[in-house]
């Protein structure tokens, strides 16, 4: 048994979590899910549920590799913080000092600092990653080439003005790591993070060669059926924002390091005070005042505990990771379906580790009328309708069926496409979240 596979799954935790996972998979039609839970420095659960590939029927196991999508950003953030600890950069340095080929026509871009990129406050737009998976870039210069050729000219906001989530901001950070160290970004992360932490199954510089060890992505087809995703979401152009492949066992080691304040099994990769600083709330989210942006992580509360989280979402896959550092609990969940109920599953895993009762995944029919209304934001408007136990999102001629998950927390879209749709009710307030836009009820 290797270091990466040492795990003591708790049958009681599995017995409590399994029905929730199975119900969420059934309601969302997700083929497979993998879960790891860490408590008090130990992996107390690492399990697979369902199948990794509908075509082959191979089961999901704790060793099944998934694309970790934007959870990759937490590795990029730690890699950047390592450079700051070594005195090679300052977080308040202008990015152009270290990445001279990062240029936009907008003169405000020269004011973008490393910290702005880490906190999504640079004003950089996001990329249309869906348009890029058809032509994956596989060579060592792919990331630098992408940053040199950023496809837009202007910022969406002045640096530091507001939070604008940007994958491209992290590609620039990856280019910075490469420029400062003289190493290819992916190999730098593999050498300084994956290898020292014993994450032996994980990799960034190439996808797993054997398709039998990795999950296949799944989406809804044109007729509403679950089908294999048309593309595999991987390209070295996006190395710093989303190319990590990992599994439940290896990601449990990452969670253990983060909860261990930068160290795992006697190996330290980041100073405790540096990691603690990454978890401080810095910028409130415009679409949700209960969440703040830290360095890389979103910061919020779960069950009265400080929570640090990050999710990932790409064609055919979804994943989520949340840490409760003050009580030594963390969970990571990954799924091979585009519209999986990820945050609910992560929170359910945390709840069973805390000994709390997770909320039901079943809707409360009596609560569904609370979702009904007309909602407007700065750019969009929509109507939410309820017919019996079905919920629909209506925008002009487009009508999408939604899946209630729980009595009043979230309704997640089953429609095609990449942008998330959530209808959420908290404290009698209902809002619609379309991507990064918050819509409030007007009638």
Coordinates of N, CA and C in Angstrom, one line a residue, residues 167-313:
X167 N -10.7 33.3 -15.4 CA -9.8 32.2 -15.7 C -8.5 32.7 -16.3
X168 N -8.6 33.7 -17.2 CA -7.4 34.2 -17.8 C -6.5 34.9 -16.8
X169 N -7.0 35.4 -15.8 CA -6.2 36.0 -14.7 C -5.2 35.0 -14.2
X170 N -5.7 33.7 -14.1 CA -4.8 32.7 -13.5 C -3.9 32.1 -14.6
X171 N -4.3 32.3 -15.9 CA -3.3 31.9 -16.9 C -2.1 32.9 -16.8
X172 N -2.4 34.2 -16.6 CA -1.3 35.1 -16.4 C -0.4 34.8 -15.2
X173 N -1.1 34.3 -14.1 CA -0.3 33.9 -12.9 C 0.6 32.7 -13.3
X174 N 0.1 31.8 -14.0 CA 0.9 30.7 -14.5 C 2.1 31.1 -15.3
X175 N 1.9 32.1 -16.2 CA 3.0 32.6 -17.0 C 4.0 33.3 -16.1
X176 N 3.5 34.0 -15.0 CA 4.4 34.6 -14.1 C 5.3 33.6 -13.4
X177 N 4.7 32.5 -12.9 CA 5.5 31.5 -12.2 C 6.6 30.9 -13.2
X178 N 6.2 30.7 -14.4 CA 7.2 30.2 -15.4 C 8.3 31.2 -15.6
X179 N 7.9 32.5 -15.8 CA 8.9 33.5 -16.1 C 9.9 33.7 -14.9
X180 N 9.3 33.7 -13.7 CA 10.2 34.0 -12.5 C 11.1 32.8 -12.2
X181 N 10.6 31.6 -12.4 CA 11.4 30.4 -12.1 C 12.2 29.8 -13.2
X182 N 11.9 30.2 -14.5 CA 12.5 29.6 -15.6 C 12.1 28.1 -15.9
X183 N 11.0 27.7 -15.2 CA 10.5 26.3 -15.4 C 9.2 26.3 -16.1
X184 N 8.9 25.3 -16.8 CA 7.5 25.1 -17.4 C 6.6 25.1 -16.2
X185 N 5.5 25.8 -16.3 CA 4.6 26.0 -15.2 C 4.1 24.6 -14.6
X186 N 3.6 23.7 -15.5 CA 3.1 22.5 -15.0 C 4.1 21.6 -14.3
X187 N 5.4 21.6 -14.8 CA 6.4 20.9 -14.2 C 6.8 21.5 -12.9
X188 N 6.8 22.8 -12.8 CA 7.1 23.5 -11.5 C 6.1 23.0 -10.4
X189 N 4.8 23.0 -10.7 CA 3.8 22.5 -9.8 C 4.0 21.0 -9.4
X190 N 4.3 20.2 -10.4 CA 4.5 18.8 -10.2 C 5.7 18.6 -9.3
X191 N 6.8 19.4 -9.5 CA 8.0 19.2 -8.7 C 7.9 19.7 -7.3
X192 N 7.2 20.9 -7.2 CA 7.3 21.5 -5.8 C 6.0 21.3 -5.0
X193 N 5.0 20.7 -5.6 CA 3.7 20.4 -4.8 C 3.3 19.0 -4.9
X194 N 3.1 18.5 -6.1 CA 2.5 17.1 -6.3 C 3.5 16.1 -5.7
X195 N 4.8 16.2 -6.1 CA 5.7 15.2 -5.7 C 6.0 15.2 -4.2
X196 N 6.3 16.4 -3.6 CA 6.6 16.4 -2.2 C 5.4 16.0 -1.3
X197 N 4.2 16.2 -1.8 CA 3.0 15.8 -1.1 C 2.5 14.4 -1.3
X198 N 3.3 13.7 -2.1 CA 2.9 12.3 -2.4 C 1.7 12.1 -3.2
X199 N 1.3 13.1 -4.0 CA 0.2 13.0 -4.9 C 0.6 12.3 -6.2
X200 N 0.9 11.0 -6.1 CA 1.6 10.3 -7.1 C 0.8 10.0 -8.3
X201 N -0.6 10.0 -8.2 CA -1.5 9.7 -9.3 C -1.8 10.9 -10.1
X202 N -1.6 12.1 -9.5 CA -2.0 13.4 -10.1 C -1.0 13.9 -11.1
X203 N -1.5 14.6 -12.1 CA -0.6 15.2 -13.1 C -1.2 16.4 -13.7
X204 N -0.4 17.3 -14.3 CA -0.8 18.5 -15.0 C -0.4 18.6 -16.4
X205 N 0.8 18.1 -16.7 CA 1.4 18.3 -18.0 C 0.9 17.4 -19.1
X206 N 0.1 16.4 -18.8 CA -0.5 15.5 -19.8 C -1.7 14.8 -19.1
X207 N -2.7 14.5 -19.9 CA -3.8 13.7 -19.4 C -3.4 12.3 -19.2
X208 N -4.1 11.5 -18.4 CA -3.8 10.1 -18.2 C -3.8 9.4 -19.6
X209 N -2.8 8.6 -19.9 CA -2.7 7.9 -21.2 C -3.7 6.8 -21.3
X210 N -4.0 6.2 -20.2 CA -4.9 5.0 -20.2 C -6.3 5.5 -19.9
X211 N -7.3 5.5 -20.8 CA -8.6 6.0 -20.5 C -9.3 5.2 -19.5
X212 N -8.9 4.0 -19.2 CA -9.6 3.2 -18.2 C -9.4 3.7 -16.8
X213 N -8.4 4.5 -16.5 CA -8.2 5.0 -15.2 C -8.8 6.4 -14.9
X214 N -9.4 7.0 -16.0 CA -10.0 8.3 -15.8 C -11.5 8.3 -16.1
X215 N -12.2 9.2 -15.5 CA -13.6 9.3 -15.8 C -13.9 9.9 -17.1
X216 N -15.0 9.5 -17.7 CA -15.5 10.2 -19.0 C -16.5 11.2 -18.6
X217 N -16.5 12.4 -19.3 CA -17.4 13.4 -19.0 C -18.8 13.1 -19.7
X218 N -19.8 13.6 -19.0 CA -21.2 13.4 -19.5 C -22.0 14.7 -19.5
X219 N -22.8 14.9 -20.5 CA -23.7 16.1 -20.6 C -25.1 15.6 -21.0
X220 N -26.0 16.5 -21.0 CA -27.3 16.2 -21.6 C -27.3 16.4 -23.1
X221 N -27.8 15.4 -23.8 CA -27.9 15.5 -25.3 C -29.1 16.3 -25.7
X222 N -29.2 16.4 -27.0 CA -30.3 17.2 -27.6 C -31.7 16.8 -27.2
X223 N -31.8 15.5 -27.0 CA -33.1 14.9 -26.6 C -33.3 14.8 -25.1
X224 N -32.4 15.4 -24.3 CA -32.4 15.3 -22.9 C -31.9 14.1 -22.2
X225 N -31.2 13.3 -23.1 CA -30.6 12.0 -22.5 C -29.2 12.4 -22.0
X226 N -28.7 11.5 -21.1 CA -27.3 11.7 -20.6 C -26.4 11.0 -21.7
X227 N -25.4 11.8 -22.2 CA -24.5 11.3 -23.2 C -23.1 11.7 -22.9
X228 N -22.2 11.0 -23.5 CA -20.7 11.3 -23.4 C -20.5 12.7 -23.9
X229 N -19.7 13.5 -23.2 CA -19.4 14.8 -23.6 C -18.7 14.8 -25.0
X230 N -19.0 15.8 -25.8 CA -18.4 15.9 -27.1 C -16.9 16.2 -27.2
X231 N -16.4 16.8 -26.1 CA -15.0 17.2 -26.0 C -14.5 16.8 -24.6
X232 N -13.2 16.7 -24.6 CA -12.6 16.5 -23.2 C -11.9 17.8 -22.8
X233 N -12.3 18.4 -21.7 CA -11.9 19.8 -21.3 C -10.4 19.8 -20.8
X234 N -9.5 19.8 -21.8 CA -8.1 19.8 -21.4 C -7.3 20.5 -22.5
X235 N -6.5 21.5 -22.1 CA -5.5 22.1 -23.0 C -4.5 22.8 -22.2
X236 N -3.3 22.7 -22.6 CA -2.2 23.4 -21.8 C -2.2 24.9 -21.9
X237 N -3.1 25.4 -22.8 CA -3.3 26.8 -22.9 C -3.9 27.3 -21.5
X238 N -4.6 26.4 -20.8 CA -5.3 26.8 -19.6 C -4.7 26.0 -18.4
X239 N -3.3 25.8 -18.5 CA -2.6 25.1 -17.5 C -2.9 25.6 -16.0
X240 N -2.9 26.9 -15.9 CA -2.9 27.4 -14.5 C -4.3 27.6 -14.0
X241 N -5.3 27.5 -14.8 CA -6.7 27.6 -14.4 C -7.4 26.3 -14.3
X242 N -6.9 25.2 -15.0 CA -7.8 24.0 -14.9 C -7.3 22.8 -15.5
X243 N -6.0 22.4 -15.5 CA -5.5 21.2 -16.1 C -5.2 20.1 -15.2
X244 N -5.3 20.2 -13.9 CA -5.0 19.2 -13.0 C -5.9 18.0 -13.1
X245 N -5.3 16.8 -13.2 CA -6.0 15.5 -13.1 C -5.7 15.0 -11.7
X246 N -6.7 14.5 -10.9 CA -6.5 14.0 -9.6 C -7.6 13.0 -9.3
X247 N -7.5 12.4 -8.1 CA -8.5 11.5 -7.7 C -8.8 11.7 -6.2
X248 N -9.7 11.0 -5.6 CA -10.2 11.3 -4.3 C -9.0 11.1 -3.3
X249 N -8.2 10.1 -3.5 CA -7.1 9.8 -2.5 C -6.1 10.9 -2.6
X250 N -5.7 11.3 -3.8 CA -4.7 12.4 -3.8 C -5.2 13.7 -3.4
X251 N -6.4 14.0 -3.7 CA -7.0 15.3 -3.3 C -7.2 15.3 -1.8
X252 N -7.4 14.2 -1.2 CA -7.4 14.1 0.3 C -6.1 14.5 0.9
X253 N -5.0 14.2 0.2 CA -3.7 14.7 0.7 C -3.6 16.2 0.5
X254 N -4.1 16.7 -0.5 CA -4.1 18.2 -0.7 C -4.9 18.9 0.4
X255 N -6.1 18.3 0.7 CA -6.9 18.9 1.8 C -6.2 18.7 3.1
X256 N -5.5 17.6 3.4 CA -4.7 17.4 4.6 C -3.6 18.5 4.7
X257 N -3.0 18.8 3.6 CA -1.9 19.8 3.7 C -2.5 21.2 4.0
X258 N -3.6 21.5 3.4 CA -4.2 22.8 3.6 C -4.7 22.9 5.0
X259 N -5.4 21.9 5.6 CA -5.8 21.9 7.0 C -4.6 21.8 7.9
X260 N -3.5 21.2 7.4 CA -2.3 21.1 8.2 C -1.4 22.4 8.2
X261 N -2.0 23.5 7.7 CA -1.4 24.8 7.6 C 0.0 24.8 6.9
X262 N -0.1 24.1 5.7 CA 1.0 24.1 4.8 C 2.0 22.9 4.9
X263 N 1.7 22.0 5.7 CA 2.6 20.8 5.9 C 1.8 19.5 5.9
X264 N 2.4 18.5 5.4 CA 1.8 17.1 5.4 C 2.9 16.1 5.6
X265 N 2.7 15.3 6.6 CA 3.6 14.2 6.9 C 5.1 14.7 7.0
X266 N 5.2 15.8 7.7 CA 6.6 16.3 7.9 C 7.2 17.1 6.8
X267 N 6.4 17.2 5.7 CA 6.9 18.0 4.5 C 6.1 19.3 4.5
X268 N 6.8 20.4 4.5 CA 6.2 21.7 4.5 C 6.4 22.3 3.1
X269 N 5.3 22.8 2.5 CA 5.3 23.4 1.2 C 5.0 24.9 1.2
X270 N 4.5 25.4 2.4 CA 4.1 26.8 2.5 C 4.1 27.1 4.0
X271 N 4.5 28.3 4.4 CA 4.5 28.7 5.8 C 3.1 28.8 6.3
X272 N 2.9 28.5 7.6 CA 1.6 28.5 8.1 C 0.9 29.8 8.1
X273 N 1.7 30.9 8.3 CA 1.1 32.2 8.3 C 0.7 32.6 6.9
X274 N 1.4 32.2 5.9 CA 1.1 32.5 4.5 C -0.2 31.8 4.1
X275 N -0.4 30.5 4.5 CA -1.6 29.8 4.2 C -2.8 30.5 4.9
X276 N -2.5 30.9 6.2 CA -3.6 31.5 6.9 C -4.1 32.8 6.3
X277 N -3.1 33.5 5.7 CA -3.5 34.8 5.0 C -4.3 34.5 3.8
X278 N -4.1 33.4 3.1 CA -4.9 33.1 1.9 C -6.4 32.9 2.3
X279 N -6.7 32.6 3.6 CA -8.1 32.3 4.0 C -8.8 33.5 4.6
X280 N -8.2 34.7 4.5 CA -8.8 35.9 5.0 C -9.8 36.5 4.0
X281 N -11.0 36.9 4.4 CA -11.9 37.6 3.5 C -11.4 39.0 3.1
X282 N -11.4 39.2 1.8 CA -10.9 40.5 1.3 C -11.9 41.3 0.5
X283 N -12.7 40.7 -0.4 CA -13.6 41.4 -1.3 C -14.9 40.7 -1.2
X284 N -16.0 41.4 -0.8 CA -17.3 40.8 -0.9 C -17.8 40.4 -2.3
X285 N -18.5 39.3 -2.4 CA -19.1 39.0 -3.7 C -20.3 39.9 -3.9
X286 N -20.4 40.4 -5.1 CA -21.5 41.3 -5.4 C -22.8 40.5 -5.5
X287 N -22.8 39.2 -6.0 CA -24.0 38.4 -6.1 C -24.4 37.7 -4.9
X288 N -23.6 37.8 -3.8 CA -23.9 37.1 -2.5 C -23.1 37.7 -1.4
X289 N -23.7 38.5 -0.6 CA -23.0 39.2 0.5 C -22.5 38.3 1.5
X290 N -23.0 37.1 1.6 CA -22.5 36.2 2.6 C -21.2 35.5 2.3
X291 N -20.7 35.8 1.1 CA -19.4 35.2 0.6 C -18.4 36.4 0.3
X292 N -17.2 36.1 0.7 CA -16.1 37.1 0.4 C -15.0 36.3 -0.4
X293 N -14.3 37.1 -1.2 CA -13.1 36.5 -1.9 C -11.9 36.7 -1.1
X294 N -11.1 35.6 -0.9 CA -9.8 35.7 -0.4 C -8.8 35.6 -1.5
X295 N -7.5 35.2 -1.1 CA -6.6 34.9 -2.1 C -6.9 33.5 -2.6
X296 N -7.5 33.4 -3.8 CA -7.9 32.2 -4.5 C -9.3 31.7 -3.9
X297 N -9.3 31.5 -2.6 CA -10.5 30.8 -2.0 C -11.7 31.8 -1.8
X298 N -12.9 31.2 -1.9 CA -14.1 32.0 -1.4 C -14.2 31.7 0.1
X299 N -14.6 32.7 0.8 CA -14.6 32.6 2.3 C -16.1 32.8 2.7
X300 N -16.6 31.9 3.5 CA -18.0 32.0 4.0 C -18.1 31.3 5.3
X301 N -19.3 31.0 5.7 CA -19.6 30.2 6.9 C -20.4 29.0 6.6
X302 N -20.1 27.9 7.2 CA -20.9 26.7 7.2 C -21.1 26.1 8.6
X303 N -22.3 26.0 9.0 CA -22.6 25.5 10.4 C -21.9 26.4 11.4
X304 N -21.7 27.7 11.1 CA -21.1 28.6 12.1 C -19.6 28.5 12.1
X305 N -19.0 27.8 11.2 CA -17.6 27.7 11.1 C -17.1 28.4 9.8
X306 N -15.9 29.0 9.9 CA -15.2 29.6 8.8 C -15.0 28.6 7.7
X307 N -15.4 28.8 6.5 CA -15.3 27.9 5.4 C -14.5 28.5 4.3
X308 N -13.5 27.7 3.7 CA -12.8 28.1 2.5 C -13.1 27.1 1.4
X309 N -13.6 27.7 0.3 CA -14.0 26.8 -0.8 C -13.5 27.1 -2.1
X310 N -13.6 26.2 -3.0 CA -13.4 26.4 -4.4 C -14.0 25.3 -5.2
X311 N -14.6 25.6 -6.3 CA -15.3 24.7 -7.2 C -14.6 24.6 -8.5
X312 N -15.1 23.6 -9.3 CA -14.6 23.5 -10.7 C -15.7 23.0 -11.6
X313 N -15.7 23.5 -12.8 CA -16.9 23.2 -13.7 C -16.3 23.3 -15.1

